[in-house]
Amino acid sequence: MSEPFAIRRATTRDIETLVELRLALQSGNSDGIEVDWAAAGEACRRYFAETLPREVFVVFVAEAEGRVVATSGVSFVSRPPGSTSFLQCEGYVTNVYTVPEWRGRGVATALMNATIEYAQQRGARLVYLHTSDAGRSVYEQLGFAQYPRYMERRL
């Protein structure tokens, strides 16, 4: 039996849907902060219009029942060569979101597999991401591991 959804690369024709799903993802992560959703939507629209054609940010979508039900994206970072590897391309996975009624059906796993395969084809030596507690088990099952040495500073 085939999967009840299909995975494909997003194109600029998908921008409005990508914006809608991005805002849905962010609304669950806003932690009560006041957000100008119209401005956020416009910023997302500009970002996708600029990055999708140049493959700076590559997005995969899952389609089911005639609509996009999930998304996953990857952008690439080039780092200087290190002592153990001269190929230093890394993929940063973001924008992973599945509409609530399609969660638990393997959609995120299928999207992540497509994203990982694409990153390998682009020469990435690793992929990394930030996760929510709800998504952690999906990523662990795909072989992702937590690394505590990561730090960040907001600018």
mmCIF file with all atom_site columns, C-alpha atoms in Angstrom:
data_model
loop_
_atom_site.group_PDB
_atom_site.id
_atom_site.type_symbol
_atom_site.label_atom_id
_atom_site.label_alt_id
_atom_site.label_comp_id
_atom_site.label_asym_id
_atom_site.label_entity_id
_atom_site.label_seq_id
_atom_site.pdbx_PDB_ins_code
_atom_site.Cartn_x
_atom_site.Cartn_y
_atom_site.Cartn_z
_atom_site.occupancy
_atom_site.B_iso_or_equiv
_atom_site.pdbx_formal_charge
_atom_site.auth_seq_id
_atom_site.auth_comp_id
_atom_site.auth_asym_id
_atom_site.auth_atom_id
_atom_site.pdbx_PDB_model_num
ATOM 1   C CA . MET A 1 1   ? 0.000  0.000  0.000  1.00 0.00 ? 1   MET A CA 1
ATOM 2   C CA . SER A 1 2   ? 1.362  3.418  -0.885 1.00 0.00 ? 2   SER A CA 1
ATOM 3   C CA . GLU A 1 3   ? 1.646  6.283  1.552  1.00 0.00 ? 3   GLU A CA 1
ATOM 4   C CA . PRO A 1 4   ? -1.431 8.533  1.704  1.00 0.00 ? 4   PRO A CA 1
ATOM 5   C CA . PHE A 1 5   ? 0.823  11.536 1.045  1.00 0.00 ? 5   PHE A CA 1
ATOM 6   C CA . ALA A 1 6   ? 3.466  12.516 -1.500 1.00 0.00 ? 6   ALA A CA 1
ATOM 7   C CA . ILE A 1 7   ? 6.777  14.302 -0.869 1.00 0.00 ? 7   ILE A CA 1
ATOM 8   C CA . ARG A 1 8   ? 8.067  16.885 -3.351 1.00 0.00 ? 8   ARG A CA 1
ATOM 9   C CA . ARG A 1 9   ? 10.327 19.938 -3.544 1.00 0.00 ? 9   ARG A CA 1
ATOM 10  C CA . ALA A 1 10  ? 8.565  23.220 -2.930 1.00 0.00 ? 10  ALA A CA 1
ATOM 11  C CA . THR A 1 11  ? 8.654  25.913 -5.599 1.00 0.00 ? 11  THR A CA 1
ATOM 12  C CA . THR A 1 12  ? 7.871  29.608 -5.639 1.00 0.00 ? 12  THR A CA 1
ATOM 13  C CA . ARG A 1 13  ? 4.263  28.640 -6.450 1.00 0.00 ? 13  ARG A CA 1
ATOM 14  C CA . ASP A 1 14  ? 4.077  27.296 -2.874 1.00 0.00 ? 14  ASP A CA 1
ATOM 15  C CA . ILE A 1 15  ? 5.117  30.526 -1.154 1.00 0.00 ? 15  ILE A CA 1
ATOM 16  C CA . GLU A 1 16  ? 1.704  31.432 0.262  1.00 0.00 ? 16  GLU A CA 1
ATOM 17  C CA . THR A 1 17  ? 1.290  27.941 1.708  1.00 0.00 ? 17  THR A CA 1
ATOM 18  C CA . LEU A 1 18  ? 4.823  28.005 3.119  1.00 0.00 ? 18  LEU A CA 1
ATOM 19  C CA . VAL A 1 19  ? 4.092  31.344 4.782  1.00 0.00 ? 19  VAL A CA 1
ATOM 20  C CA . GLU A 1 20  ? 0.877  29.974 6.277  1.00 0.00 ? 20  GLU A CA 1
ATOM 21  C CA . LEU A 1 21  ? 2.634  26.902 7.695  1.00 0.00 ? 21  LEU A CA 1
ATOM 22  C CA . ARG A 1 22  ? 5.609  28.940 8.937  1.00 0.00 ? 22  ARG A CA 1
ATOM 23  C CA . LEU A 1 23  ? 3.289  31.259 10.856 1.00 0.00 ? 23  LEU A CA 1
ATOM 24  C CA . ALA A 1 24  ? 1.409  28.274 12.289 1.00 0.00 ? 24  ALA A CA 1
ATOM 25  C CA . LEU A 1 25  ? 4.728  26.842 13.485 1.00 0.00 ? 25  LEU A CA 1
ATOM 26  C CA . GLN A 1 26  ? 5.825  30.161 14.968 1.00 0.00 ? 26  GLN A CA 1
ATOM 27  C CA . SER A 1 27  ? 2.496  30.804 16.688 1.00 0.00 ? 27  SER A CA 1
ATOM 28  C CA . GLY A 1 28  ? 3.143  27.705 18.773 1.00 0.00 ? 28  GLY A CA 1
ATOM 29  C CA . ASN A 1 29  ? 6.597  29.015 19.719 1.00 0.00 ? 29  ASN A CA 1
ATOM 30  C CA . SER A 1 30  ? 5.824  32.659 20.504 1.00 0.00 ? 30  SER A CA 1
ATOM 31  C CA . ASP A 1 31  ? 5.747  32.117 24.298 1.00 0.00 ? 31  ASP A CA 1
ATOM 32  C CA . GLY A 1 32  ? 3.150  34.830 24.789 1.00 0.00 ? 32  GLY A CA 1
ATOM 33  C CA . ILE A 1 33  ? 5.265  37.480 23.065 1.00 0.00 ? 33  ILE A CA 1
ATOM 34  C CA . GLU A 1 34  ? 3.283  40.090 21.137 1.00 0.00 ? 34  GLU A CA 1
ATOM 35  C CA . VAL A 1 35  ? 3.843  39.379 17.431 1.00 0.00 ? 35  VAL A CA 1
ATOM 36  C CA . ASP A 1 36  ? 2.912  41.459 14.402 1.00 0.00 ? 36  ASP A CA 1
ATOM 37  C CA . TRP A 1 37  ? 1.748  38.477 12.333 1.00 0.00 ? 37  TRP A CA 1
ATOM 38  C CA . ALA A 1 38  ? 1.152  40.563 9.196  1.00 0.00 ? 38  ALA A CA 1
ATOM 39  C CA . ALA A 1 39  ? 4.747  41.813 9.279  1.00 0.00 ? 39  ALA A CA 1
ATOM 40  C CA . ALA A 1 40  ? 6.019  38.314 10.063 1.00 0.00 ? 40  ALA A CA 1
ATOM 41  C CA . GLY A 1 41  ? 4.096  36.945 7.097  1.00 0.00 ? 41  GLY A CA 1
ATOM 42  C CA . GLU A 1 42  ? 5.492  39.579 4.761  1.00 0.00 ? 42  GLU A CA 1
ATOM 43  C CA . ALA A 1 43  ? 9.040  38.882 5.985  1.00 0.00 ? 43  ALA A CA 1
ATOM 44  C CA . CYS A 1 44  ? 8.524  35.155 5.344  1.00 0.00 ? 44  CYS A CA 1
ATOM 45  C CA . ARG A 1 45  ? 7.117  35.873 1.884  1.00 0.00 ? 45  ARG A CA 1
ATOM 46  C CA . ARG A 1 46  ? 10.219 37.938 0.987  1.00 0.00 ? 46  ARG A CA 1
ATOM 47  C CA . TYR A 1 47  ? 12.547 35.298 2.427  1.00 0.00 ? 47  TYR A CA 1
ATOM 48  C CA . PHE A 1 48  ? 11.005 32.436 0.449  1.00 0.00 ? 48  PHE A CA 1
ATOM 49  C CA . ALA A 1 49  ? 10.858 34.515 -2.753 1.00 0.00 ? 49  ALA A CA 1
ATOM 50  C CA . GLU A 1 50  ? 14.562 35.306 -2.422 1.00 0.00 ? 50  GLU A CA 1
ATOM 51  C CA . THR A 1 51  ? 15.942 31.960 -1.243 1.00 0.00 ? 51  THR A CA 1
ATOM 52  C CA . LEU A 1 52  ? 13.887 29.267 -3.001 1.00 0.00 ? 52  LEU A CA 1
ATOM 53  C CA . PRO A 1 53  ? 14.921 30.104 -6.603 1.00 0.00 ? 53  PRO A CA 1
ATOM 54  C CA . ARG A 1 54  ? 18.610 30.263 -5.632 1.00 0.00 ? 54  ARG A CA 1
ATOM 55  C CA . GLU A 1 55  ? 18.407 27.052 -3.546 1.00 0.00 ? 55  GLU A CA 1
ATOM 56  C CA . VAL A 1 56  ? 19.804 28.872 -0.527 1.00 0.00 ? 56  VAL A CA 1
ATOM 57  C CA . PHE A 1 57  ? 16.878 27.422 1.420  1.00 0.00 ? 57  PHE A CA 1
ATOM 58  C CA . VAL A 1 58  ? 15.431 24.198 0.006  1.00 0.00 ? 58  VAL A CA 1
ATOM 59  C CA . VAL A 1 59  ? 11.988 23.124 1.174  1.00 0.00 ? 59  VAL A CA 1
ATOM 60  C CA . PHE A 1 60  ? 10.212 19.799 0.898  1.00 0.00 ? 60  PHE A CA 1
ATOM 61  C CA . VAL A 1 61  ? 6.467  19.513 1.344  1.00 0.00 ? 61  VAL A CA 1
ATOM 62  C CA . ALA A 1 62  ? 4.081  16.636 1.936  1.00 0.00 ? 62  ALA A CA 1
ATOM 63  C CA . GLU A 1 63  ? 0.838  16.763 -0.014 1.00 0.00 ? 63  GLU A CA 1
ATOM 64  C CA . ALA A 1 64  ? -2.290 14.858 0.942  1.00 0.00 ? 64  ALA A CA 1
ATOM 65  C CA . GLU A 1 65  ? -5.914 15.238 0.021  1.00 0.00 ? 65  GLU A CA 1
ATOM 66  C CA . GLY A 1 66  ? -5.030 17.987 -2.458 1.00 0.00 ? 66  GLY A CA 1
ATOM 67  C CA . ARG A 1 67  ? -3.156 20.248 -0.043 1.00 0.00 ? 67  ARG A CA 1
ATOM 68  C CA . VAL A 1 68  ? 0.220  20.698 1.637  1.00 0.00 ? 68  VAL A CA 1
ATOM 69  C CA . VAL A 1 69  ? 0.079  19.171 5.127  1.00 0.00 ? 69  VAL A CA 1
ATOM 70  C CA . ALA A 1 70  ? 3.715  19.416 6.213  1.00 0.00 ? 70  ALA A CA 1
ATOM 71  C CA . THR A 1 71  ? 7.005  21.100 5.438  1.00 0.00 ? 71  THR A CA 1
ATOM 72  C CA . SER A 1 72  ? 10.718 20.737 6.128  1.00 0.00 ? 72  SER A CA 1
ATOM 73  C CA . GLY A 1 73  ? 13.554 22.966 4.965  1.00 0.00 ? 73  GLY A CA 1
ATOM 74  C CA . VAL A 1 74  ? 17.327 22.987 4.904  1.00 0.00 ? 74  VAL A CA 1
ATOM 75  C CA . SER A 1 75  ? 19.888 25.721 4.385  1.00 0.00 ? 75  SER A CA 1
ATOM 76  C CA . PHE A 1 76  ? 23.599 25.182 4.059  1.00 0.00 ? 76  PHE A CA 1
ATOM 77  C CA . VAL A 1 77  ? 26.577 26.537 5.964  1.00 0.00 ? 77  VAL A CA 1
ATOM 78  C CA . SER A 1 78  ? 30.143 26.339 4.701  1.00 0.00 ? 78  SER A CA 1
ATOM 79  C CA . ARG A 1 79  ? 32.795 26.122 7.406  1.00 0.00 ? 79  ARG A CA 1
ATOM 80  C CA . PRO A 1 80  ? 36.606 26.219 7.160  1.00 0.00 ? 80  PRO A CA 1
ATOM 81  C CA . PRO A 1 81  ? 38.241 22.771 6.855  1.00 0.00 ? 81  PRO A CA 1
ATOM 82  C CA . GLY A 1 82  ? 39.107 21.065 10.122 1.00 0.00 ? 82  GLY A CA 1
ATOM 83  C CA . SER A 1 83  ? 41.700 18.543 11.261 1.00 0.00 ? 83  SER A CA 1
ATOM 84  C CA . THR A 1 84  ? 39.440 15.532 10.652 1.00 0.00 ? 84  THR A CA 1
ATOM 85  C CA . SER A 1 85  ? 37.525 16.618 7.567  1.00 0.00 ? 85  SER A CA 1
ATOM 86  C CA . PHE A 1 86  ? 38.316 18.818 4.612  1.00 0.00 ? 86  PHE A CA 1
ATOM 87  C CA . LEU A 1 87  ? 34.701 18.905 3.440  1.00 0.00 ? 87  LEU A CA 1
ATOM 88  C CA . GLN A 1 88  ? 32.870 21.274 5.748  1.00 0.00 ? 88  GLN A CA 1
ATOM 89  C CA . CYS A 1 89  ? 29.381 21.715 4.348  1.00 0.00 ? 89  CYS A CA 1
ATOM 90  C CA . GLU A 1 90  ? 26.646 21.432 6.981  1.00 0.00 ? 90  GLU A CA 1
ATOM 91  C CA . GLY A 1 91  ? 22.888 21.520 6.621  1.00 0.00 ? 91  GLY A CA 1
ATOM 92  C CA . TYR A 1 92  ? 20.693 23.402 9.065  1.00 0.00 ? 92  TYR A CA 1
ATOM 93  C CA . VAL A 1 93  ? 17.208 21.883 9.130  1.00 0.00 ? 93  VAL A CA 1
ATOM 94  C CA . THR A 1 94  ? 14.377 24.215 10.034 1.00 0.00 ? 94  THR A CA 1
ATOM 95  C CA . ASN A 1 95  ? 10.735 24.935 9.316  1.00 0.00 ? 95  ASN A CA 1
ATOM 96  C CA . VAL A 1 96  ? 9.670  21.366 10.125 1.00 0.00 ? 96  VAL A CA 1
ATOM 97  C CA . TYR A 1 97  ? 5.934  21.494 10.683 1.00 0.00 ? 97  TYR A CA 1
ATOM 98  C CA . THR A 1 98  ? 3.016  19.109 10.241 1.00 0.00 ? 98  THR A CA 1
ATOM 99  C CA . VAL A 1 99  ? -0.583 20.269 10.516 1.00 0.00 ? 99  VAL A CA 1
ATOM 100 C CA . PRO A 1 100 ? -2.117 18.762 13.669 1.00 0.00 ? 100 PRO A CA 1
ATOM 101 C CA . GLU A 1 101 ? -4.501 16.347 11.945 1.00 0.00 ? 101 GLU A CA 1
ATOM 102 C CA . TRP A 1 102 ? -1.602 14.719 10.056 1.00 0.00 ? 102 TRP A CA 1
ATOM 103 C CA . ARG A 1 103 ? 0.744  14.218 13.013 1.00 0.00 ? 103 ARG A CA 1
ATOM 104 C CA . GLY A 1 104 ? 1.642  10.679 14.007 1.00 0.00 ? 104 GLY A CA 1
ATOM 105 C CA . ARG A 1 105 ? 1.265  9.310  10.455 1.00 0.00 ? 105 ARG A CA 1
ATOM 106 C CA . GLY A 1 106 ? 4.928  9.260  9.434  1.00 0.00 ? 106 GLY A CA 1
ATOM 107 C CA . VAL A 1 107 ? 4.800  12.506 7.473  1.00 0.00 ? 107 VAL A CA 1
ATOM 108 C CA . ALA A 1 108 ? 7.590  14.258 9.399  1.00 0.00 ? 108 ALA A CA 1
ATOM 109 C CA . THR A 1 109 ? 9.789  11.156 9.151  1.00 0.00 ? 109 THR A CA 1
ATOM 110 C CA . ALA A 1 110 ? 9.296  10.978 5.372  1.00 0.00 ? 110 ALA A CA 1
ATOM 111 C CA . LEU A 1 111 ? 10.031 14.702 5.015  1.00 0.00 ? 111 LEU A CA 1
ATOM 112 C CA . MET A 1 112 ? 13.146 14.430 7.147  1.00 0.00 ? 112 MET A CA 1
ATOM 113 C CA . ASN A 1 113 ? 14.377 11.458 5.101  1.00 0.00 ? 113 ASN A CA 1
ATOM 114 C CA . ALA A 1 114 ? 13.964 13.507 1.913  1.00 0.00 ? 114 ALA A CA 1
ATOM 115 C CA . THR A 1 115 ? 15.720 16.473 3.541  1.00 0.00 ? 115 THR A CA 1
ATOM 116 C CA . ILE A 1 116 ? 18.631 14.349 4.785  1.00 0.00 ? 116 ILE A CA 1
ATOM 117 C CA . GLU A 1 117 ? 19.036 12.640 1.409  1.00 0.00 ? 117 GLU A CA 1
ATOM 118 C CA . TYR A 1 118 ? 19.108 16.014 -0.338 1.00 0.00 ? 118 TYR A CA 1
ATOM 119 C CA . ALA A 1 119 ? 21.684 17.366 2.135  1.00 0.00 ? 119 ALA A CA 1
ATOM 120 C CA . GLN A 1 120 ? 23.901 14.346 1.433  1.00 0.00 ? 120 GLN A CA 1
ATOM 121 C CA . GLN A 1 121 ? 23.579 14.964 -2.309 1.00 0.00 ? 121 GLN A CA 1
ATOM 122 C CA . ARG A 1 122 ? 24.665 18.576 -1.746 1.00 0.00 ? 122 ARG A CA 1
ATOM 123 C CA . GLY A 1 123 ? 27.782 17.351 0.079  1.00 0.00 ? 123 GLY A CA 1
ATOM 124 C CA . ALA A 1 124 ? 26.794 18.082 3.679  1.00 0.00 ? 124 ALA A CA 1
ATOM 125 C CA . ARG A 1 125 ? 28.791 16.119 6.229  1.00 0.00 ? 125 ARG A CA 1
ATOM 126 C CA . LEU A 1 126 ? 26.125 16.603 8.891  1.00 0.00 ? 126 LEU A CA 1
ATOM 127 C CA . VAL A 1 127 ? 22.721 18.116 9.473  1.00 0.00 ? 127 VAL A CA 1
ATOM 128 C CA . TYR A 1 128 ? 21.628 19.796 12.667 1.00 0.00 ? 128 TYR A CA 1
ATOM 129 C CA . LEU A 1 129 ? 18.464 21.365 14.024 1.00 0.00 ? 129 LEU A CA 1
ATOM 130 C CA . HIS A 1 130 ? 16.682 22.801 17.017 1.00 0.00 ? 130 HIS A CA 1
ATOM 131 C CA . THR A 1 131 ? 13.799 20.715 18.308 1.00 0.00 ? 131 THR A CA 1
ATOM 132 C CA . SER A 1 132 ? 10.718 21.007 20.416 1.00 0.00 ? 132 SER A CA 1
ATOM 133 C CA . ASP A 1 133 ? 9.976  18.383 23.049 1.00 0.00 ? 133 ASP A CA 1
ATOM 134 C CA . ALA A 1 134 ? 7.175  17.100 20.802 1.00 0.00 ? 134 ALA A CA 1
ATOM 135 C CA . GLY A 1 135 ? 9.529  16.563 17.859 1.00 0.00 ? 135 GLY A CA 1
ATOM 136 C CA . ARG A 1 136 ? 12.488 15.109 19.734 1.00 0.00 ? 136 ARG A CA 1
ATOM 137 C CA . SER A 1 137 ? 11.498 11.441 19.349 1.00 0.00 ? 137 SER A CA 1
ATOM 138 C CA . VAL A 1 138 ? 11.127 11.779 15.560 1.00 0.00 ? 138 VAL A CA 1
ATOM 139 C CA . TYR A 1 139 ? 14.669 13.122 15.262 1.00 0.00 ? 139 TYR A CA 1
ATOM 140 C CA . GLU A 1 140 ? 16.133 10.584 17.692 1.00 0.00 ? 140 GLU A CA 1
ATOM 141 C CA . GLN A 1 141 ? 14.608 7.747  15.643 1.00 0.00 ? 141 GLN A CA 1
ATOM 142 C CA . LEU A 1 142 ? 16.338 9.221  12.587 1.00 0.00 ? 142 LEU A CA 1
ATOM 143 C CA . GLY A 1 143 ? 19.727 9.125  14.338 1.00 0.00 ? 143 GLY A CA 1
ATOM 144 C CA . PHE A 1 144 ? 19.995 12.684 15.640 1.00 0.00 ? 144 PHE A CA 1
ATOM 145 C CA . ALA A 1 145 ? 21.766 13.083 18.982 1.00 0.00 ? 145 ALA A CA 1
ATOM 146 C CA . GLN A 1 146 ? 21.808 15.896 21.542 1.00 0.00 ? 146 GLN A CA 1
ATOM 147 C CA . TYR A 1 147 ? 25.095 17.782 21.850 1.00 0.00 ? 147 TYR A CA 1
ATOM 148 C CA . PRO A 1 148 ? 25.351 19.955 24.970 1.00 0.00 ? 148 PRO A CA 1
ATOM 149 C CA . ARG A 1 149 ? 28.273 22.128 23.817 1.00 0.00 ? 149 ARG A CA 1
ATOM 150 C CA . TYR A 1 150 ? 26.108 24.293 21.593 1.00 0.00 ? 150 TYR A CA 1
ATOM 151 C CA . MET A 1 151 ? 25.665 27.886 22.778 1.00 0.00 ? 151 MET A CA 1
ATOM 152 C CA . GLU A 1 152 ? 24.010 30.934 21.289 1.00 0.00 ? 152 GLU A CA 1
ATOM 153 C CA . ARG A 1 153 ? 23.897 34.654 21.853 1.00 0.00 ? 153 ARG A CA 1
ATOM 154 C CA . ARG A 1 154 ? 21.019 36.763 20.642 1.00 0.00 ? 154 ARG A CA 1
ATOM 155 C CA . LEU A 1 155 ? 22.096 39.931 18.848 1.00 0.00 ? 155 LEU A CA 1
#
